[in-house]
Short mmCIF file of C-alpha atoms and ligand atoms in Angstrom, two decimals:
data_model
loop_
_atom_site.label_atom_id
_atom_site.label_comp_id
_atom_site.label_asym_id
_atom_site.label_seq_id
_atom_site.Cartn_x
_atom_site.Cartn_y
_atom_site.Cartn_z
CA MET A 8 16.26 -33.68 2.58
CA PRO A 9 13.70 -30.96 3.31
CA GLU A 10 12.31 -29.20 0.25
CA LEU A 11 11.43 -25.58 -0.48
CA ARG A 12 8.24 -25.14 -2.48
CA HIS A 13 6.94 -21.95 -3.99
CA ASP A 14 3.24 -21.08 -4.07
CA PRO A 15 2.60 -19.11 -7.27
CA ILE A 16 -0.57 -17.47 -5.90
CA SER A 17 0.73 -16.02 -2.63
CA LYS A 18 4.35 -15.97 -3.92
CA ARG A 19 5.37 -17.53 -0.62
CA TRP A 20 8.05 -20.15 -0.13
CA VAL A 21 7.25 -23.04 2.25
CA ILE A 22 9.66 -25.52 3.83
CA ILE A 23 8.31 -29.06 3.58
CA ALA A 24 10.30 -30.81 6.32
CA SER A 25 8.62 -34.18 5.94
CA GLU A 26 11.54 -36.01 7.46
CA ARG A 27 10.37 -34.65 10.76
CA GLY A 28 7.75 -37.30 10.02
CA ARG A 29 4.73 -35.93 11.78
CA ARG A 30 1.72 -38.19 11.33
CA PRO A 31 -1.82 -37.14 12.25
CA ASP A 32 -1.46 -38.56 15.75
CA ASP A 33 1.73 -36.62 16.44
CA PHE A 34 0.14 -33.19 16.45
CA PRO A 35 -2.11 -33.03 19.51
CA LYS A 36 0.69 -33.94 21.90
CA GLN A 37 3.26 -31.73 20.29
CA ALA A 38 5.38 -31.26 23.43
CA ASP A 39 8.93 -32.47 22.97
CA THR A 40 9.82 -35.99 24.01
CA THR A 41 12.83 -35.15 26.17
CA PRO A 42 12.44 -36.84 29.55
CA ALA A 43 11.07 -34.50 32.20
CA GLY A 44 13.83 -32.73 34.05
CA PHE A 45 16.48 -33.47 31.45
CA CYS A 46 17.85 -30.50 29.51
CA PRO A 47 20.34 -31.01 26.65
CA PHE A 48 21.37 -27.33 26.84
CA CYS A 49 22.54 -27.45 30.48
CA GLU A 50 26.23 -27.44 31.32
CA GLY A 51 27.50 -31.01 31.58
CA ASN A 52 25.16 -32.28 28.84
CA GLU A 53 27.32 -31.06 25.91
CA SER A 54 27.38 -34.57 24.41
CA LYS A 55 23.59 -34.46 24.02
CA THR A 56 23.73 -31.74 21.36
CA PRO A 57 25.42 -31.98 17.94
CA PRO A 58 29.07 -30.79 18.15
CA GLU A 59 29.40 -27.06 18.72
CA ILE A 60 29.98 -24.60 15.87
CA ALA A 61 31.20 -21.73 18.06
CA ALA A 62 31.42 -20.86 21.73
CA ILE A 63 32.66 -18.27 24.18
CA ARG A 64 34.55 -20.19 26.83
CA TYR A 65 36.53 -19.66 29.97
CA ASN A 66 40.25 -20.06 29.39
CA GLY A 67 41.32 -23.65 29.15
CA SER A 68 38.01 -25.34 28.49
CA GLY A 69 37.87 -27.42 25.31
CA PRO A 70 35.05 -27.64 22.73
CA ASN A 71 32.01 -29.67 23.78
CA GLN A 72 33.11 -29.61 27.40
CA PRO A 73 31.73 -27.65 30.35
CA GLY A 74 33.26 -24.19 30.90
CA TRP A 75 31.34 -22.14 28.32
CA LYS A 76 29.42 -18.89 28.54
CA VAL A 77 27.61 -19.00 25.18
CA ARG A 78 27.47 -22.00 22.88
CA VAL A 79 26.26 -22.39 19.28
CA VAL A 80 25.20 -25.84 18.02
CA PRO A 81 23.35 -27.09 14.95
CA ASN A 82 19.64 -27.64 15.59
CA LYS A 83 19.14 -31.35 16.23
CA PHE A 84 15.92 -31.25 14.18
CA PRO A 85 16.84 -28.70 11.48
CA ALA A 86 14.19 -27.17 9.27
CA LEU A 87 16.89 -26.91 6.57
CA ARG A 88 20.05 -28.88 5.90
CA ILE A 89 23.54 -27.47 5.52
CA GLU A 90 24.77 -30.07 2.99
CA GLY A 91 24.01 -30.21 -0.70
CA ASN A 92 23.11 -27.95 -3.56
CA LEU A 93 19.85 -26.24 -4.33
CA ASP A 94 18.86 -28.19 -7.45
CA ARG A 95 16.24 -25.60 -8.46
CA ARG A 96 13.52 -27.08 -10.66
CA GLY A 97 10.17 -26.09 -12.08
CA LEU A 98 7.23 -28.46 -11.90
CA GLY A 99 4.61 -26.91 -14.18
CA VAL A 100 3.48 -23.71 -12.44
CA HIS A 101 5.39 -24.66 -9.29
CA ASP A 102 9.01 -24.06 -8.32
CA ARG A 103 10.93 -26.19 -5.88
CA MET A 104 14.47 -26.52 -4.59
CA ASN A 105 16.28 -28.62 -2.03
CA GLY A 106 15.92 -27.45 1.53
CA VAL A 107 19.50 -26.28 1.87
CA GLY A 108 20.21 -23.82 4.64
CA ALA A 109 21.54 -23.58 8.17
CA HIS A 110 19.62 -23.94 11.40
CA GLU A 111 21.61 -23.15 14.54
CA VAL A 112 20.78 -22.79 18.21
CA ILE A 113 22.52 -20.18 20.34
CA ILE A 114 22.51 -21.38 23.96
CA GLU A 115 22.69 -18.03 25.71
CA THR A 116 23.88 -19.09 29.15
CA PRO A 117 24.72 -22.29 31.07
CA LYS A 118 22.09 -21.24 33.64
CA HIS A 119 18.85 -23.09 32.98
CA ASP A 120 16.54 -20.61 34.68
CA LEU A 121 18.16 -17.31 33.82
CA ASN A 122 15.73 -15.05 31.99
CA MET A 123 17.39 -13.01 29.24
CA CYS A 124 16.20 -9.80 30.90
CA ASP A 125 18.01 -10.76 34.12
CA MET A 126 21.34 -11.42 32.40
CA PRO A 127 24.16 -9.04 33.33
CA VAL A 128 24.63 -6.57 30.48
CA SER A 129 28.13 -7.91 29.78
CA ASP A 130 26.70 -11.45 29.30
CA LEU A 131 23.99 -10.15 27.00
CA GLU A 132 26.72 -8.38 25.01
CA GLN A 133 28.41 -11.76 24.47
CA VAL A 134 25.18 -13.25 23.14
CA ILE A 135 24.75 -10.34 20.71
CA ARG A 136 28.39 -10.61 19.66
CA ILE A 137 27.94 -14.28 18.81
CA TRP A 138 24.77 -13.48 16.82
CA ARG A 139 26.83 -11.00 14.81
CA ASP A 140 29.76 -13.38 14.36
CA ARG A 141 27.54 -16.24 13.13
CA LEU A 142 25.94 -13.85 10.66
CA VAL A 143 29.34 -12.69 9.39
CA ASP A 144 30.40 -16.32 8.97
CA LEU A 145 27.26 -17.49 7.15
CA VAL A 146 27.17 -14.51 4.80
CA ARG A 147 30.21 -16.08 3.11
CA ASP A 148 28.17 -19.06 1.93
CA ASN A 149 26.77 -18.02 -1.40
CA ARG A 150 23.92 -20.54 -1.26
CA PHE A 151 22.23 -18.43 1.44
CA LYS A 152 20.21 -15.34 0.55
CA TYR A 153 18.86 -14.49 3.98
CA ILE A 154 19.85 -15.14 7.58
CA LEU A 155 17.27 -14.60 10.30
CA ILE A 156 18.20 -14.46 13.98
CA PHE A 157 15.23 -14.86 16.30
CA LYS A 158 14.13 -15.85 19.76
CA ASN A 159 11.01 -17.67 20.92
CA TYR A 160 10.40 -17.26 24.63
CA GLY A 161 7.78 -19.44 26.31
CA ALA A 162 5.97 -22.51 24.98
CA ALA A 163 3.13 -20.40 23.56
CA ALA A 164 5.71 -18.51 21.46
CA GLY A 165 7.11 -21.75 20.05
CA ALA A 166 9.99 -22.52 22.43
CA SER A 167 10.17 -26.30 22.90
CA LEU A 168 12.91 -26.09 25.56
CA SER A 169 12.85 -23.57 28.36
CA HIS A 170 16.65 -23.21 28.68
CA PRO A 171 17.50 -19.69 27.38
CA HIS A 172 18.29 -19.92 23.68
CA SER A 173 17.86 -18.11 20.40
CA GLN A 174 18.06 -19.47 16.85
CA LEU A 175 19.37 -18.66 13.43
CA ILE A 176 18.00 -19.93 10.12
CA ALA A 177 19.75 -19.24 6.82
CA THR A 178 17.48 -19.62 3.79
CA PRO A 179 18.32 -19.92 0.09
CA VAL A 180 15.62 -17.35 -0.79
CA THR A 181 14.80 -13.88 0.55
CA PRO A 182 11.62 -14.17 2.65
CA LEU A 183 8.54 -12.34 1.39
CA THR A 184 8.31 -10.24 4.58
CA LEU A 185 11.76 -8.85 3.87
CA THR A 186 11.05 -8.29 0.22
CA GLY A 187 8.10 -6.13 1.27
CA GLU A 188 10.22 -4.05 3.66
CA LEU A 189 13.04 -3.71 1.14
CA THR A 190 10.66 -2.54 -1.56
CA SER A 191 9.07 0.11 0.68
CA ALA A 192 12.48 1.33 1.82
CA LYS A 193 13.78 1.53 -1.70
CA GLU A 194 10.72 3.33 -3.07
CA HIS A 195 10.90 5.93 -0.29
CA TYR A 196 14.59 6.47 -0.94
CA HIS A 197 14.12 6.84 -4.67
CA GLU A 198 11.43 9.44 -4.17
CA LYS A 199 13.03 11.44 -1.33
CA GLU A 200 16.69 10.42 -1.12
CA ARG A 201 16.19 9.67 2.54
CA CYS A 202 15.94 6.49 4.59
CA LEU A 203 12.30 5.67 5.43
CA PHE A 204 13.32 4.28 8.83
CA CYS A 205 15.42 7.34 9.72
CA ASP A 206 12.45 9.54 8.77
CA LEU A 207 10.11 7.47 10.96
CA ILE A 208 12.49 7.45 13.92
CA GLN A 209 12.97 11.22 13.67
CA GLN A 210 9.23 11.81 13.56
CA GLU A 211 8.62 9.50 16.54
CA LEU A 212 11.35 11.17 18.58
CA GLU A 213 9.82 14.57 17.86
CA SER A 214 6.33 13.50 18.93
CA GLY A 215 7.47 11.22 21.76
CA GLU A 216 4.06 9.63 22.34
CA ARG A 217 5.04 6.20 21.04
CA ILE A 218 8.59 6.12 22.44
CA VAL A 219 9.24 3.33 24.95
CA LEU A 220 12.87 4.18 25.60
CA CYS A 221 15.78 5.93 23.99
CA ASN A 222 19.50 5.75 24.80
CA ASP A 223 22.50 7.30 23.05
CA GLN A 224 22.37 4.86 20.16
CA PHE A 225 19.04 2.96 20.19
CA VAL A 226 15.37 3.79 20.27
CA ALA A 227 12.38 1.54 21.07
CA ILE A 228 9.04 2.53 19.58
CA ALA A 229 5.50 1.16 19.67
CA PRO A 230 4.85 1.28 15.89
CA PHE A 231 2.05 3.60 14.71
CA ALA A 232 0.25 0.67 13.05
CA SER A 233 1.24 -2.09 15.49
CA ARG A 234 -0.27 -5.44 14.54
CA PHE A 235 -0.14 -6.79 18.09
CA PRO A 236 -0.65 -5.19 21.50
CA PHE A 237 2.66 -4.01 22.98
CA GLU A 238 4.61 -4.76 19.80
CA ILE A 239 7.99 -2.97 19.83
CA PHE A 240 10.34 -1.79 17.10
CA LEU A 241 13.93 -1.40 18.35
CA ALA A 242 16.49 0.20 16.02
CA PRO A 243 19.72 2.16 15.89
CA ARG A 244 18.94 5.89 16.10
CA TYR A 245 21.47 6.69 13.39
CA HIS A 246 21.44 5.11 9.99
CA ASN A 247 22.87 1.64 9.65
CA HIS A 248 21.87 -1.00 7.11
CA SER A 249 23.52 -4.15 8.40
CA PHE A 250 23.50 -5.92 11.75
CA ALA A 251 26.60 -7.83 10.58
CA GLU A 252 28.56 -4.58 10.81
CA ILE A 253 27.59 -3.68 14.38
CA SER A 254 30.63 -2.60 16.42
CA ASP A 255 31.43 -3.82 19.92
CA ALA A 256 30.71 -0.33 21.22
CA MET A 257 27.25 -0.38 19.62
CA ILE A 258 26.65 -3.87 21.00
CA ARG A 259 26.97 -2.41 24.50
CA HIS A 260 24.21 0.12 23.78
CA LEU A 261 22.05 -2.57 22.19
CA ALA A 262 22.45 -4.88 25.19
CA LEU A 263 21.37 -2.06 27.49
CA ALA A 264 18.33 -1.22 25.35
CA LEU A 265 17.26 -4.84 24.77
CA LYS A 266 17.56 -5.69 28.45
CA GLU A 267 15.46 -2.70 29.45
CA VAL A 268 12.77 -3.41 26.85
CA LEU A 269 12.51 -7.03 28.00
CA LEU A 270 12.41 -5.99 31.66
CA ARG A 271 9.61 -3.53 30.92
CA ILE A 272 7.63 -6.16 28.99
CA ARG A 273 7.98 -8.66 31.84
CA LYS A 274 6.99 -6.21 34.53
CA CYS A 275 4.16 -4.61 32.60
CA LEU A 276 2.65 -7.78 31.14
CA ASN A 277 3.44 -10.39 33.79
CA ASP A 278 6.17 -12.30 31.97
CA PRO A 279 4.36 -13.05 28.70
CA PRO A 280 5.66 -15.37 25.98
CA TYR A 281 7.22 -13.37 23.15
CA ASN A 282 9.07 -13.59 19.86
CA PHE A 283 11.70 -11.24 18.60
CA LEU A 284 13.66 -11.20 15.38
CA ILE A 285 16.38 -9.19 13.72
CA HIS A 286 15.69 -7.77 10.27
CA THR A 287 18.92 -6.93 8.50
CA ILE A 288 19.79 -6.72 4.80
CA PRO A 289 19.81 -9.89 2.70
CA ASN A 290 23.06 -11.48 1.72
CA VAL A 291 24.01 -8.78 -0.77
CA LYS A 292 27.47 -10.12 -1.53
CA VAL A 293 26.07 -13.08 -3.43
CA ARG A 294 23.76 -10.94 -5.55
CA PRO A 295 24.62 -9.77 -9.01
CA LYS A 296 24.94 -5.96 -8.85
CA ARG A 297 22.26 -5.41 -11.45
CA THR A 298 19.44 -6.96 -9.35
CA SER A 299 17.02 -4.17 -8.68
CA TYR A 300 16.80 -4.09 -4.87
CA TRP A 301 20.40 -3.66 -4.23
CA ASP A 302 21.80 -0.54 -5.80
CA THR A 303 20.86 1.75 -2.88
CA ILE A 304 20.43 -0.81 -0.11
CA GLU A 305 23.17 0.61 2.08
CA VAL A 306 21.41 3.95 2.29
CA ASP A 307 17.76 2.90 2.04
CA PHE A 308 17.47 -0.05 4.47
CA HIS A 309 17.87 0.27 8.25
CA TRP A 310 18.29 -2.84 10.39
CA HIS A 311 15.97 -3.31 13.35
CA ILE A 312 14.56 -5.74 15.89
CA GLU A 313 10.83 -6.51 16.06
CA ILE A 314 9.57 -7.72 19.44
CA MET A 315 6.12 -9.26 19.72
CA PRO A 316 4.64 -10.28 23.08
CA ARG A 317 2.17 -13.12 22.43
CA LEU A 318 -0.94 -11.77 24.08
CA THR A 319 -3.54 -12.40 21.38
CA GLY A 320 -4.00 -15.21 18.88
CA ILE A 321 -4.21 -15.03 15.11
CA ALA A 322 -7.68 -16.08 13.97
CA GLY A 323 -9.76 -16.39 10.82
CA PHE A 324 -9.99 -12.73 9.97
CA GLU A 325 -6.23 -12.24 10.21
CA TRP A 326 -5.52 -15.38 8.16
CA GLY A 327 -8.09 -14.40 5.56
CA THR A 328 -7.09 -10.81 5.07
CA GLY A 329 -3.65 -10.09 6.47
CA PHE A 330 -5.41 -7.41 8.58
CA TYR A 331 -4.76 -7.46 12.30
CA ILE A 332 -7.11 -6.32 15.01
CA ASN A 333 -5.07 -4.82 17.84
CA PRO A 334 -7.00 -4.14 21.06
CA THR A 335 -4.36 -1.79 22.55
CA ALA A 336 -3.50 1.55 20.96
CA PRO A 337 0.28 1.81 20.51
CA GLU A 338 0.25 5.22 22.26
CA GLU A 339 -1.25 3.52 25.33
CA ALA A 340 1.15 0.58 25.10
CA ALA A 341 4.15 2.90 24.93
CA LYS A 342 2.88 4.89 27.91
CA TYR A 343 2.43 1.77 30.06
CA LEU A 344 5.84 0.40 29.10
CA ARG A 345 7.57 3.73 29.57
CA GLU A 346 6.01 4.52 32.91
CA ILE A 347 6.25 1.18 34.69
CA GLU A 348 8.76 1.33 37.52
CA LEU A 349 11.54 -1.21 37.21
ZN1 LIG B 425 19.01 -26.38 30.81
ZN1 LIG B 426 18.11 4.84 8.27
ZN1 LIG B 427 11.19 -5.63 9.93
#
């Protein structure tokens, strides 16, 4: 069983997944051990993954058989385990709990070489719909406080298999990054009775210099204080706190916006590795009403996607300070991305 441990100095939780059993010698050759050429995510290899949790299939095809469009399976090497209870305990100044959570893989297409940005919009809509549906399902489990959907593209961004896939990890604690965003959003709301994100989006739309694209429902911005070159913030233009509540009509607009952002990144930056992640509200339903974050969360928090091309590394200064040195001004990045011809 993996274990969650809390560091009282940084206030950060860490997953100790020692059953992955990495010894010193295992680290230099970290590449996965699947035989070259074999891909467990390809159609026909369904028996090589754990049994599927959900899928979108052509009529008549059965679970764990060929004939799917999108398939969700448990991660074969999960960072957290679905079974068991949390068994929270203190050990002196330390806190620990069992590594209970969910770790799922969303196989986005049967086509091994299909880049997400080349997917037909209707196929991308199906991927987004399954992200939403998995979130809605996992929110019911009251052991989970946060559910993160993310994608690693390219080995340098952490993808160990090249077949198009995204992942979902449900954690029994709210991650510190989210707590920071929630606190800022709540403080802004309490002072001004407005959503911080809506204010930012409005301001960016008025100035226009950091806008990458904008459709009827979504806007992509190079954030004013981007940590990384060509970082992008993609969000609904109109207030919405929860990705779990996204409608099918909104999914269409999101698919269009996400596809275009990814196409622009590929063309502009020569197909770089990237990470993206969805920040939505924590699992509010399991929280007691009195807990301080939550009383205005529906009006103060605004869900969004953060996209980070991996063009620069994180080195000593960043680790030591939490400061980032970004060699490309976001205004320049937005201009390049906006103006590149697709
Ligand atoms: Zn494959
Ligand atoms: Zn808002
Ligand atoms: Zn965020």
